[in-house]
Amino acid sequence: MKRQQQSIEDGARLLREGGLVLFPTETVYGLGADAGNNRACLRIFEAKERPPDNPLIVHIADIEQLAGVCEGAPPDSALRALELFSPGPITVVVAHNGSICPAATTGLPTVAVRIPSHPVARSLLAAAAIPVAAPSANRSGRPSPTSYAMAVEAMEGRADLILDGGTCEVGLESTILDCTGTPNRILRPGGVTREMLLDAGFHLALPEEGDQGGEDHYRAPGSRYQHYRPKAAVRLAESREREGVERFLAAEGVASVLVLGLREQIEPLSSLLSLAPAVAEVQRFESLEEFGRSIYDSFFRADRRGLRSVLAILPEGVGVGVAIRDRLARAGTRL
Ligand code: TXA
Ligand code: MG
């Protein structure tokens, strides 16, 4: 406990001095720097090999800090979203007041802000007492780290300090809600779902064509880029595509495929999977939450085992299923 306290204080000092600190959040691990320090934020882009026009998310310790980065009074929708769902996996986009450096915003007049709930992130932000820009701590295009081991593999030697916070509870990046206009718009689906926002009375722009399938219609600037790909090829199928699955497995090498999906959707394919020599392992998830939490870890696992491909059976596009479909669609291709 004492050691952890010490490393959090070291992390806070490093952040204030312009260093890069990799820290856990409840969604994924983030690579953090002082959001007001342009030079420090540029180092994030270098370490991640991130395209220079993909802005960073700014992390704050509490809702009071929002007023310090917003231009004028924060929009009601942003305050309400943070009040209802923070600390937690929601990010609000608001106009900024110039206190966030241009490297972090990539020169946009808006900034994406969130309050993470992971205790290590909370202690670090409170101790640093500055807004911290932190994208997911993966190399660009690769899966986001959701455990300390994945974070170390992605960024060892590139961050000044890596804080250990165990396994991330949500495992998918935060929901991004554009609060700069009405209606609000979900720019990236995540753990706070469309249904949760609608139930709370938010007016949301209609999802665009293809949103349910996650076919790349979300508008966060980062969504243009290919994301989340492991070395293994990721292939996607609906549970009903039995013939396609059979054909795909017949063409793969012995013990070369990791299959994953919800238990209820894998069940109808069970006899097929148990007979196919190509199947190295089947991961059956009991809930959408468990599926979401495990996606990047499963990619990591497939690569560590040197498997040729991952076959994901898609969940329905409701609740967290929308975010899962979105990430899988970016990582792979349909059968
Ligand atoms: O859960 C998360 O949000 C994680 C953890 C570390 O907090 N962070 C994260 O950051 O996912 P990153 O960089 O991987 O994704 C940031 C996303 C990008 O798609 C980016 O385009 C979008 O946020 N974004 C940042 N600033 C924005 C802005 N002003 N307007 C719209 N989208 C913005
Ligand atoms: Mg990312």
mmCIF file of C-alpha atoms and ligand atoms in Angstrom:
data_model
loop_
_atom_site.group_PDB
_atom_site.id
_atom_site.type_symbol
_atom_site.label_atom_id
_atom_site.label_comp_id
_atom_site.label_asym_id
_atom_site.label_seq_id
_atom_site.Cartn_x
_atom_site.Cartn_y
_atom_site.Cartn_z
ATOM 1 C CA MET A 1 0.000 0.000 0.000
ATOM 2 C CA LYS A 2 2.811 2.322 0.977
ATOM 3 C CA ARG A 3 4.682 1.478 -2.212
ATOM 4 C CA GLN A 4 1.605 2.209 -4.282
ATOM 5 C CA GLN A 5 1.186 5.561 -2.521
ATOM 6 C CA GLN A 6 4.818 6.328 -3.333
ATOM 7 C CA SER A 7 4.421 5.442 -7.012
ATOM 8 C CA ILE A 8 1.278 7.575 -7.287
ATOM 9 C CA GLU A 9 3.183 10.518 -5.848
ATOM 10 C CA ASP A 10 6.056 9.836 -8.275
ATOM 11 C CA GLY A 11 3.522 9.681 -11.113
ATOM 12 C CA ALA A 12 1.931 12.989 -10.121
ATOM 13 C CA ARG A 13 5.352 14.667 -9.932
ATOM 14 C CA LEU A 14 6.389 13.250 -13.306
ATOM 15 C CA LEU A 15 3.165 14.526 -14.882
ATOM 16 C CA ARG A 16 3.712 18.024 -13.496
ATOM 17 C CA GLU A 17 7.298 17.950 -14.806
ATOM 18 C CA GLY A 18 6.223 17.047 -18.344
ATOM 19 C CA GLY A 19 6.725 13.267 -18.123
ATOM 20 C CA LEU A 20 4.665 10.419 -19.562
ATOM 21 C CA VAL A 21 2.843 8.240 -17.035
ATOM 22 C CA LEU A 22 0.970 5.128 -18.067
ATOM 23 C CA PHE A 23 -1.935 4.514 -15.677
ATOM 24 C CA PRO A 24 -4.928 2.188 -15.350
ATOM 25 C CA THR A 25 -8.513 3.339 -15.802
ATOM 26 C CA GLU A 26 -11.702 1.271 -15.554
ATOM 27 C CA THR A 27 -11.935 1.217 -19.385
ATOM 28 C CA VAL A 28 -8.376 0.679 -20.656
ATOM 29 C CA TYR A 29 -4.878 1.789 -19.612
ATOM 30 C CA GLY A 30 -4.042 5.367 -20.676
ATOM 31 C CA LEU A 31 -0.756 7.066 -21.566
ATOM 32 C CA GLY A 32 -0.920 10.384 -19.709
ATOM 33 C CA ALA A 33 0.736 13.813 -19.884
ATOM 34 C CA ASP A 34 -0.034 17.320 -18.591
ATOM 35 C CA ALA A 35 -2.888 18.484 -20.876
ATOM 36 C CA GLY A 36 -1.605 22.060 -20.720
ATOM 37 C CA ASN A 37 1.950 21.136 -21.769
ATOM 38 C CA ASN A 38 2.324 21.000 -25.551
ATOM 39 C CA ARG A 39 5.753 19.421 -25.541
ATOM 40 C CA ALA A 40 4.646 16.667 -23.137
ATOM 41 C CA CYS A 41 1.532 15.936 -25.209
ATOM 42 C CA LEU A 42 3.607 15.711 -28.390
ATOM 43 C CA ARG A 43 5.610 12.962 -26.681
ATOM 44 C CA ILE A 44 2.387 10.936 -26.400
ATOM 45 C CA PHE A 45 1.953 11.060 -30.178
ATOM 46 C CA GLU A 46 5.558 9.958 -30.642
ATOM 47 C CA ALA A 47 5.312 7.090 -28.151
ATOM 48 C CA LYS A 48 2.085 5.810 -29.688
ATOM 49 C CA GLU A 49 3.049 6.582 -33.294
ATOM 50 C CA ARG A 50 -0.352 8.277 -33.395
ATOM 51 C CA PRO A 51 -1.522 10.290 -36.415
ATOM 52 C CA PRO A 52 -1.123 13.980 -35.500
ATOM 53 C CA ASP A 53 -4.761 14.835 -36.262
ATOM 54 C CA ASN A 54 -6.323 12.447 -33.732
ATOM 55 C CA PRO A 55 -7.080 14.453 -30.534
ATOM 56 C CA LEU A 56 -6.547 13.136 -26.984
ATOM 57 C CA ILE A 57 -9.066 12.661 -24.161
ATOM 58 C CA VAL A 58 -8.459 14.874 -21.110
ATOM 59 C CA HIS A 59 -8.913 13.300 -17.668
ATOM 60 C CA ILE A 60 -10.001 15.316 -14.646
ATOM 61 C CA ALA A 61 -10.367 14.397 -10.976
ATOM 62 C CA ASP A 62 -13.846 15.801 -10.371
ATOM 63 C CA ILE A 63 -16.694 17.689 -11.991
ATOM 64 C CA GLU A 64 -15.538 21.031 -10.564
ATOM 65 C CA GLN A 65 -12.482 20.862 -12.842
ATOM 66 C CA LEU A 66 -14.715 20.896 -15.934
ATOM 67 C CA ALA A 67 -15.391 24.630 -15.599
ATOM 68 C CA GLY A 68 -11.611 25.188 -15.678
ATOM 69 C CA VAL A 69 -11.263 23.809 -19.218
ATOM 70 C CA CYS A 70 -14.610 24.848 -20.767
ATOM 71 C CA GLU A 71 -15.215 27.995 -22.697
ATOM 72 C CA GLY A 72 -17.932 29.781 -20.711
ATOM 73 C CA ALA A 73 -20.280 27.772 -18.507
ATOM 74 C CA PRO A 74 -20.247 24.018 -19.215
ATOM 75 C CA PRO A 75 -23.295 22.888 -21.226
ATOM 76 C CA ASP A 76 -26.068 21.360 -19.077
ATOM 77 C CA SER A 77 -25.907 18.102 -21.019
ATOM 78 C CA ALA A 78 -22.174 17.707 -20.250
ATOM 79 C CA LEU A 79 -22.729 18.410 -16.546
ATOM 80 C CA ARG A 80 -25.637 16.001 -16.386
ATOM 81 C CA ALA A 81 -23.778 13.246 -18.219
ATOM 82 C CA LEU A 82 -20.829 13.558 -15.848
ATOM 83 C CA GLU A 83 -23.078 13.823 -12.782
ATOM 84 C CA LEU A 84 -25.032 10.705 -13.726
ATOM 85 C CA PHE A 85 -22.317 8.461 -15.126
ATOM 86 C CA SER A 86 -19.042 9.669 -13.601
ATOM 87 C CA PRO A 87 -16.696 8.692 -12.270
ATOM 88 C CA GLY A 88 -17.076 6.141 -15.042
ATOM 89 C CA PRO A 89 -16.828 5.336 -18.729
ATOM 90 C CA ILE A 90 -18.308 8.479 -20.283
ATOM 91 C CA THR A 91 -16.470 11.268 -22.121
ATOM 92 C CA VAL A 92 -18.109 14.606 -22.970
ATOM 93 C CA VAL A 93 -17.032 16.862 -25.832
ATOM 94 C CA VAL A 94 -17.273 20.595 -25.033
ATOM 95 C CA ALA A 95 -15.777 23.876 -26.323
ATOM 96 C CA HIS A 96 -12.472 24.574 -24.539
ATOM 97 C CA ASN A 97 -11.052 27.818 -23.161
ATOM 98 C CA GLY A 98 -7.504 27.535 -24.483
ATOM 99 C CA SER A 99 -6.033 25.981 -21.342
ATOM 100 C CA ILE A 100 -5.659 22.654 -23.146
ATOM 101 C CA CYS A 101 -2.628 22.650 -25.444
ATOM 102 C CA PRO A 102 -3.025 22.420 -29.228
ATOM 103 C CA ALA A 103 -1.184 19.081 -29.380
ATOM 104 C CA ALA A 104 -3.899 17.517 -27.185
ATOM 105 C CA THR A 105 -6.829 19.068 -29.078
ATOM 106 C CA THR A 106 -5.028 18.912 -32.469
ATOM 107 C CA GLY A 107 -6.087 22.534 -32.814
ATOM 108 C CA LEU A 108 -9.829 21.844 -32.541
ATOM 109 C CA PRO A 109 -11.987 24.363 -30.629
ATOM 110 C CA THR A 110 -13.423 21.439 -28.634
ATOM 111 C CA VAL A 111 -12.021 19.035 -26.069
ATOM 112 C CA ALA A 112 -13.082 15.572 -24.908
ATOM 113 C CA VAL A 113 -13.155 15.255 -21.082
ATOM 114 C CA ARG A 114 -13.791 12.414 -18.680
ATOM 115 C CA ILE A 115 -13.553 11.459 -14.985
ATOM 116 C CA PRO A 116 -12.257 7.880 -14.647
ATOM 117 C CA SER A 117 -13.367 5.737 -11.705
ATOM 118 C CA HIS A 118 -10.349 3.450 -11.261
ATOM 119 C CA PRO A 119 -8.907 4.164 -7.794
ATOM 120 C CA VAL A 120 -5.331 4.478 -9.115
ATOM 121 C CA ALA A 121 -6.437 6.961 -11.801
ATOM 122 C CA ARG A 122 -8.430 8.927 -9.226
ATOM 123 C CA SER A 123 -5.540 9.136 -6.773
ATOM 124 C CA LEU A 124 -3.107 10.091 -9.536
ATOM 125 C CA LEU A 125 -5.362 12.859 -10.887
ATOM 126 C CA ALA A 126 -6.059 14.190 -7.404
ATOM 127 C CA ALA A 127 -2.336 14.222 -6.533
ATOM 128 C CA ALA A 128 -1.294 15.810 -9.853
ATOM 129 C CA ALA A 129 -4.093 18.405 -9.581
ATOM 130 C CA ILE A 130 -3.900 19.159 -13.319
ATOM 131 C CA PRO A 131 -5.980 17.912 -16.279
ATOM 132 C CA VAL A 132 -4.199 14.930 -17.825
ATOM 133 C CA ALA A 133 -4.413 14.110 -21.531
ATOM 134 C CA ALA A 134 -4.389 10.343 -22.012
ATOM 135 C CA PRO A 135 -5.262 8.254 -25.025
ATOM 136 C CA SER A 136 -5.401 4.486 -24.749
ATOM 137 C CA ALA A 137 -1.864 3.209 -24.164
ATOM 138 C CA ASN A 138 -1.611 1.033 -27.259
ATOM 139 C CA ARG A 139 0.586 1.648 -30.280
ATOM 140 C CA SER A 140 -1.651 3.183 -32.929
ATOM 141 C CA GLY A 141 -3.850 0.628 -34.650
ATOM 142 C CA ARG A 142 -3.185 -2.087 -32.050
ATOM 143 C CA PRO A 143 -5.569 -3.319 -29.316
ATOM 144 C CA SER A 144 -5.823 -1.168 -26.175
ATOM 145 C CA PRO A 145 -4.160 -2.623 -23.058
ATOM 146 C CA THR A 146 -6.602 -3.842 -20.422
ATOM 147 C CA SER A 147 -4.052 -5.346 -18.025
ATOM 148 C CA TYR A 148 -0.663 -4.372 -16.618
ATOM 149 C CA ALA A 149 1.072 -7.066 -18.703
ATOM 150 C CA MET A 150 -0.471 -5.704 -21.913
ATOM 151 C CA ALA A 151 0.462 -2.138 -20.940
ATOM 152 C CA VAL A 152 4.077 -3.118 -20.328
ATOM 153 C CA GLU A 153 4.272 -4.970 -23.606
ATOM 154 C CA ALA A 154 2.831 -2.004 -25.510
ATOM 155 C CA MET A 155 4.850 0.822 -23.942
ATOM 156 C CA GLU A 156 7.892 -0.413 -22.008
ATOM 157 C CA GLY A 157 10.737 2.037 -22.584
ATOM 158 C CA ARG A 158 8.369 4.673 -23.971
ATOM 159 C CA ALA A 159 6.669 5.827 -20.741
ATOM 160 C CA ASP A 160 8.541 7.299 -17.751
ATOM 161 C CA LEU A 161 6.448 5.251 -15.328
ATOM 162 C CA ILE A 162 3.894 2.443 -15.682
ATOM 163 C CA LEU A 163 1.410 2.121 -12.808
ATOM 164 C CA ASP A 164 -0.099 -1.297 -12.082
ATOM 165 C CA GLY A 165 -3.879 -1.314 -11.575
ATOM 166 C CA GLY A 166 -4.683 -4.919 -12.413
ATOM 167 C CA THR A 167 -7.312 -5.784 -14.988
ATOM 168 C CA CYS A 168 -9.681 -3.111 -16.340
ATOM 169 C CA GLU A 169 -13.272 -3.651 -15.291
ATOM 170 C CA VAL A 170 -14.998 -2.374 -18.461
ATOM 171 C CA GLY A 171 -12.291 -3.273 -20.987
ATOM 172 C CA LEU A 172 -13.738 -1.061 -23.768
ATOM 173 C CA GLU A 173 -12.927 2.613 -24.275
ATOM 174 C CA SER A 174 -15.417 5.151 -22.889
ATOM 175 C CA THR A 175 -18.595 6.299 -24.606
ATOM 176 C CA ILE A 176 -17.966 9.683 -26.248
ATOM 177 C CA LEU A 177 -20.925 12.095 -26.150
ATOM 178 C CA ASP A 178 -20.799 15.286 -28.185
ATOM 179 C CA CYS A 179 -22.364 17.991 -25.990
ATOM 180 C CA THR A 180 -21.515 20.961 -28.227
ATOM 181 C CA GLY A 181 -24.979 21.036 -29.836
ATOM 182 C CA THR A 182 -28.491 19.665 -29.549
ATOM 183 C CA PRO A 183 -29.389 16.932 -29.891
ATOM 184 C CA ASN A 184 -26.316 15.301 -28.353
ATOM 185 C CA ARG A 185 -24.554 12.707 -30.441
ATOM 186 C CA ILE A 186 -22.751 9.509 -29.511
ATOM 187 C CA LEU A 187 -19.393 9.731 -31.294
ATOM 188 C CA ARG A 188 -18.115 6.401 -29.980
ATOM 189 C CA PRO A 189 -20.224 3.703 -28.267
ATOM 190 C CA GLY A 190 -18.957 2.341 -24.931
ATOM 191 C CA GLY A 191 -19.935 1.142 -21.475
ATOM 192 C CA VAL A 192 -22.515 3.909 -20.969
ATOM 193 C CA THR A 193 -25.047 2.791 -23.562
ATOM 194 C CA ARG A 194 -27.466 4.643 -25.815
ATOM 195 C CA GLU A 195 -30.309 3.055 -23.822
ATOM 196 C CA MET A 196 -28.893 4.391 -20.537
ATOM 197 C CA LEU A 197 -28.614 7.921 -21.966
ATOM 198 C CA LEU A 198 -32.139 7.828 -23.434
ATOM 199 C CA ASP A 199 -33.541 6.531 -20.119
ATOM 200 C CA ALA A 200 -31.876 9.470 -18.390
ATOM 201 C CA GLY A 201 -33.695 11.887 -20.704
ATOM 202 C CA PHE A 202 -30.902 12.826 -23.125
ATOM 203 C CA HIS A 203 -31.945 13.867 -26.609
ATOM 204 C CA LEU A 204 -29.721 11.921 -28.952
ATOM 205 C CA ALA A 205 -29.206 12.272 -32.663
ATOM 206 C CA LEU A 206 -30.364 9.163 -34.485
ATOM 207 C CA PRO A 207 -27.611 6.633 -35.014
ATOM 208 C CA GLU A 208 -26.310 6.833 -38.532
ATOM 209 C CA GLU A 209 -26.780 4.144 -41.106
ATOM 210 C CA GLY A 210 -24.640 1.183 -40.134
ATOM 211 C CA ASP A 211 -24.151 2.146 -36.471
ATOM 212 C CA GLN A 212 -25.784 -1.040 -35.225
ATOM 213 C CA GLY A 213 -23.295 -3.115 -37.142
ATOM 214 C CA GLY A 214 -20.465 -0.911 -35.961
ATOM 215 C CA GLU A 215 -19.478 -0.372 -39.562
ATOM 216 C CA ASP A 216 -17.437 2.742 -38.914
ATOM 217 C CA HIS A 217 -20.035 5.496 -38.900
ATOM 218 C CA TYR A 218 -19.107 7.092 -35.600
ATOM 219 C CA ARG A 219 -17.714 10.539 -35.910
ATOM 220 C CA ALA A 220 -14.889 10.885 -33.393
ATOM 221 C CA PRO A 221 -11.891 12.029 -35.456
ATOM 222 C CA GLY A 222 -10.104 8.824 -34.452
ATOM 223 C CA SER A 223 -12.770 6.671 -36.069
ATOM 224 C CA ARG A 224 -11.251 7.212 -39.499
ATOM 225 C CA TYR A 225 -8.276 5.162 -38.504
ATOM 226 C CA GLN A 226 -8.085 1.428 -38.440
ATOM 227 C CA HIS A 227 -8.095 0.351 -34.843
ATOM 228 C CA TYR A 228 -7.593 -2.433 -32.443
ATOM 229 C CA ARG A 229 -6.032 -5.004 -34.771
ATOM 230 C CA PRO A 230 -4.054 -7.874 -33.237
ATOM 231 C CA LYS A 231 -1.504 -9.745 -35.345
ATOM 232 C CA ALA A 232 -3.970 -12.611 -35.729
ATOM 233 C CA ALA A 233 -6.594 -12.025 -38.436
ATOM 234 C CA VAL A 234 -9.971 -11.257 -36.864
ATOM 235 C CA ARG A 235 -13.007 -12.714 -38.672
ATOM 236 C CA LEU A 236 -16.590 -11.972 -37.704
ATOM 237 C CA ALA A 237 -19.765 -13.995 -38.044
ATOM 238 C CA GLU A 238 -23.329 -13.916 -36.800
ATOM 239 C CA SER A 239 -24.364 -16.983 -34.844
ATOM 240 C CA ARG A 240 -26.716 -18.087 -37.656
ATOM 241 C CA GLU A 241 -23.931 -18.234 -40.281
ATOM 242 C CA ARG A 242 -23.228 -21.895 -39.656
ATOM 243 C CA GLU A 243 -22.150 -22.747 -43.178
ATOM 244 C CA GLY A 244 -19.757 -19.840 -43.410
ATOM 245 C CA VAL A 245 -18.193 -20.814 -40.083
ATOM 246 C CA GLU A 246 -17.822 -24.400 -41.223
ATOM 247 C CA ARG A 247 -16.170 -23.392 -44.494
ATOM 248 C CA PHE A 248 -13.829 -20.962 -42.737
ATOM 249 C CA LEU A 249 -12.698 -23.521 -40.164
ATOM 250 C CA ALA A 250 -12.160 -26.188 -42.817
ATOM 251 C CA ALA A 251 -9.692 -23.878 -44.574
ATOM 252 C CA GLU A 252 -7.625 -22.985 -41.453
ATOM 253 C CA GLY A 253 -4.647 -24.951 -40.119
ATOM 254 C CA VAL A 254 -4.807 -27.349 -37.164
ATOM 255 C CA ALA A 255 -5.231 -25.633 -33.771
ATOM 256 C CA SER A 256 -4.879 -22.156 -35.272
ATOM 257 C CA VAL A 257 -8.147 -20.383 -34.343
ATOM 258 C CA LEU A 258 -9.425 -18.804 -31.116
ATOM 259 C CA VAL A 259 -13.240 -18.669 -31.162
ATOM 260 C CA LEU A 260 -15.098 -16.245 -28.897
ATOM 261 C CA GLY A 261 -18.656 -15.197 -28.275
ATOM 262 C CA LEU A 262 -21.568 -15.213 -25.868
ATOM 263 C CA ARG A 263 -22.258 -18.711 -24.526
ATOM 264 C CA GLU A 264 -25.848 -18.624 -25.818
ATOM 265 C CA GLN A 265 -24.634 -17.837 -29.346
ATOM 266 C CA ILE A 266 -21.763 -20.331 -29.359
ATOM 267 C CA GLU A 267 -24.046 -23.130 -28.141
ATOM 268 C CA PRO A 268 -25.771 -23.770 -31.505
ATOM 269 C CA LEU A 269 -22.308 -24.078 -33.118
ATOM 270 C CA SER A 270 -20.858 -26.320 -30.396
ATOM 271 C CA SER A 271 -20.899 -29.640 -32.277
ATOM 272 C CA LEU A 272 -19.280 -28.007 -35.286
ATOM 273 C CA LEU A 273 -16.576 -26.365 -33.159
ATOM 274 C CA SER A 274 -15.736 -29.496 -31.209
ATOM 275 C CA LEU A 275 -15.191 -31.455 -34.446
ATOM 276 C CA ALA A 276 -13.134 -28.849 -36.314
ATOM 277 C CA PRO A 277 -9.369 -29.513 -36.028
ATOM 278 C CA ALA A 278 -8.715 -25.790 -36.641
ATOM 279 C CA VAL A 279 -10.182 -24.735 -33.275
ATOM 280 C CA ALA A 280 -7.455 -24.155 -30.683
ATOM 281 C CA GLU A 281 -9.735 -22.723 -27.999
ATOM 282 C CA VAL A 282 -13.311 -21.549 -27.482
ATOM 283 C CA GLN A 283 -14.047 -18.665 -25.088
ATOM 284 C CA ARG A 284 -17.694 -18.584 -23.989
ATOM 285 C CA PHE A 285 -18.776 -15.395 -22.243
ATOM 286 C CA GLU A 286 -21.705 -15.380 -19.838
ATOM 287 C CA SER A 287 -22.690 -11.738 -20.384
ATOM 288 C CA LEU A 288 -22.097 -8.763 -22.674
ATOM 289 C CA GLU A 289 -20.098 -7.152 -19.862
ATOM 290 C CA GLU A 290 -17.764 -10.124 -19.686
ATOM 291 C CA PHE A 291 -17.460 -10.142 -23.486
ATOM 292 C CA GLY A 292 -16.588 -6.421 -23.528
ATOM 293 C CA ARG A 293 -14.069 -6.807 -20.730
ATOM 294 C CA SER A 294 -12.341 -9.678 -22.541
ATOM 295 C CA ILE A 295 -12.071 -8.613 -26.202
ATOM 296 C CA TYR A 296 -8.612 -7.003 -26.124
ATOM 297 C CA ASP A 297 -7.331 -9.615 -23.695
ATOM 298 C CA SER A 298 -8.481 -12.340 -26.105
ATOM 299 C CA PHE A 299 -6.627 -10.628 -28.965
ATOM 300 C CA PHE A 300 -3.526 -10.466 -26.767
ATOM 301 C CA ARG A 301 -3.922 -14.121 -25.854
ATOM 302 C CA ALA A 302 -4.245 -15.191 -29.504
ATOM 303 C CA ASP A 303 -1.046 -13.321 -30.381
ATOM 304 C CA ARG A 304 0.829 -14.720 -27.403
ATOM 305 C CA ARG A 305 -0.113 -18.222 -28.520
ATOM 306 C CA GLY A 306 0.888 -17.377 -32.088
ATOM 307 C CA LEU A 307 -2.578 -18.247 -33.434
ATOM 308 C CA ARG A 308 -3.416 -17.434 -37.026
ATOM 309 C CA SER A 309 -6.908 -16.099 -36.448
ATOM 310 C CA VAL A 310 -9.666 -15.099 -34.070
ATOM 311 C CA LEU A 311 -13.250 -15.949 -34.984
ATOM 312 C CA ALA A 312 -15.699 -13.715 -33.109
ATOM 313 C CA ILE A 313 -19.399 -14.568 -33.037
ATOM 314 C CA LEU A 314 -21.095 -11.155 -32.926
ATOM 315 C CA PRO A 315 -23.554 -10.278 -30.151
ATOM 316 C CA GLU A 316 -26.767 -8.438 -30.988
ATOM 317 C CA GLY A 317 -26.432 -4.685 -31.345
ATOM 318 C CA VAL A 318 -28.212 -3.695 -28.115
ATOM 319 C CA GLY A 319 -26.736 -2.242 -24.901
ATOM 320 C CA VAL A 320 -22.990 -2.837 -24.626
ATOM 321 C CA GLY A 321 -23.410 -5.105 -27.677
ATOM 322 C CA VAL A 322 -23.238 -1.957 -29.845
ATOM 323 C CA ALA A 323 -19.752 -1.086 -28.532
ATOM 324 C CA ILE A 324 -18.583 -4.697 -28.839
ATOM 325 C CA ARG A 325 -19.748 -4.855 -32.461
ATOM 326 C CA ASP A 326 -18.089 -1.504 -33.158
ATOM 327 C CA ARG A 327 -14.679 -2.625 -31.837
ATOM 328 C CA LEU A 328 -14.879 -6.029 -33.523
ATOM 329 C CA ALA A 329 -15.845 -4.440 -36.842
ATOM 330 C CA ARG A 330 -12.767 -2.206 -36.662
ATOM 331 C CA ALA A 331 -10.534 -5.139 -35.789
ATOM 332 C CA GLY A 332 -11.657 -7.524 -38.470
ATOM 333 C CA THR A 333 -13.694 -8.495 -41.487
ATOM 334 C CA ARG A 334 -16.886 -10.513 -41.974
ATOM 335 C CA LEU A 335 -16.571 -14.121 -43.100
HETATM 336 O O1 TXA B 1 -11.791 5.057 -22.165
HETATM 337 C C1 TXA B 1 -11.159 5.936 -22.743
HETATM 338 O O2 TXA B 1 -11.714 6.909 -23.263
HETATM 339 C C2 TXA B 1 -9.634 5.760 -22.825
HETATM 340 C C3 TXA B 1 -9.066 5.923 -21.424
HETATM 341 C C4 TXA B 1 -7.571 5.905 -21.397
HETATM 342 O O3 TXA B 1 -9.580 7.068 -20.824
HETATM 343 N N1 TXA B 1 -9.073 6.718 -23.720
HETATM 344 C C5 TXA B 1 -9.210 6.622 -25.057
HETATM 345 O O4 TXA B 1 -8.475 7.548 -25.783
HETATM 346 O O5 TXA B 1 -9.880 5.775 -25.601
HETATM 347 P P1 TXA B 1 -8.172 7.382 -27.345
HETATM 348 O O6 TXA B 1 -7.205 8.388 -27.706
HETATM 349 O O7 TXA B 1 -7.784 6.028 -27.654
HETATM 350 O O8 TXA B 1 -9.500 7.811 -28.006
HETATM 351 C C6 TXA B 1 -9.832 9.161 -27.998
HETATM 352 C C7 TXA B 1 -10.992 9.364 -28.920
HETATM 353 C C8 TXA B 1 -10.538 9.413 -30.357
HETATM 354 O O9 TXA B 1 -11.430 8.674 -31.163
HETATM 355 C C9 TXA B 1 -10.634 10.894 -30.644
HETATM 356 O O10 TXA B 1 -10.861 11.123 -31.988
HETATM 357 C C10 TXA B 1 -11.785 11.329 -29.754
HETATM 358 O O11 TXA B 1 -11.565 10.614 -28.597
HETATM 359 N N2 TXA B 1 -11.732 12.753 -29.455
HETATM 360 C C11 TXA B 1 -10.808 13.421 -28.755
HETATM 361 N N3 TXA B 1 -11.063 14.746 -28.744
HETATM 362 C C12 TXA B 1 -12.199 14.923 -29.443
HETATM 363 C C13 TXA B 1 -12.978 16.057 -29.817
HETATM 364 N N4 TXA B 1 -12.643 17.290 -29.457
HETATM 365 N N5 TXA B 1 -14.074 15.844 -30.548
HETATM 366 C C14 TXA B 1 -14.444 14.599 -30.913
HETATM 367 N N6 TXA B 1 -13.741 13.483 -30.605
HETATM 368 C C15 TXA B 1 -12.641 13.648 -29.897
HETATM 369 MG MG MG B 2 -7.367 4.422 -28.622
#
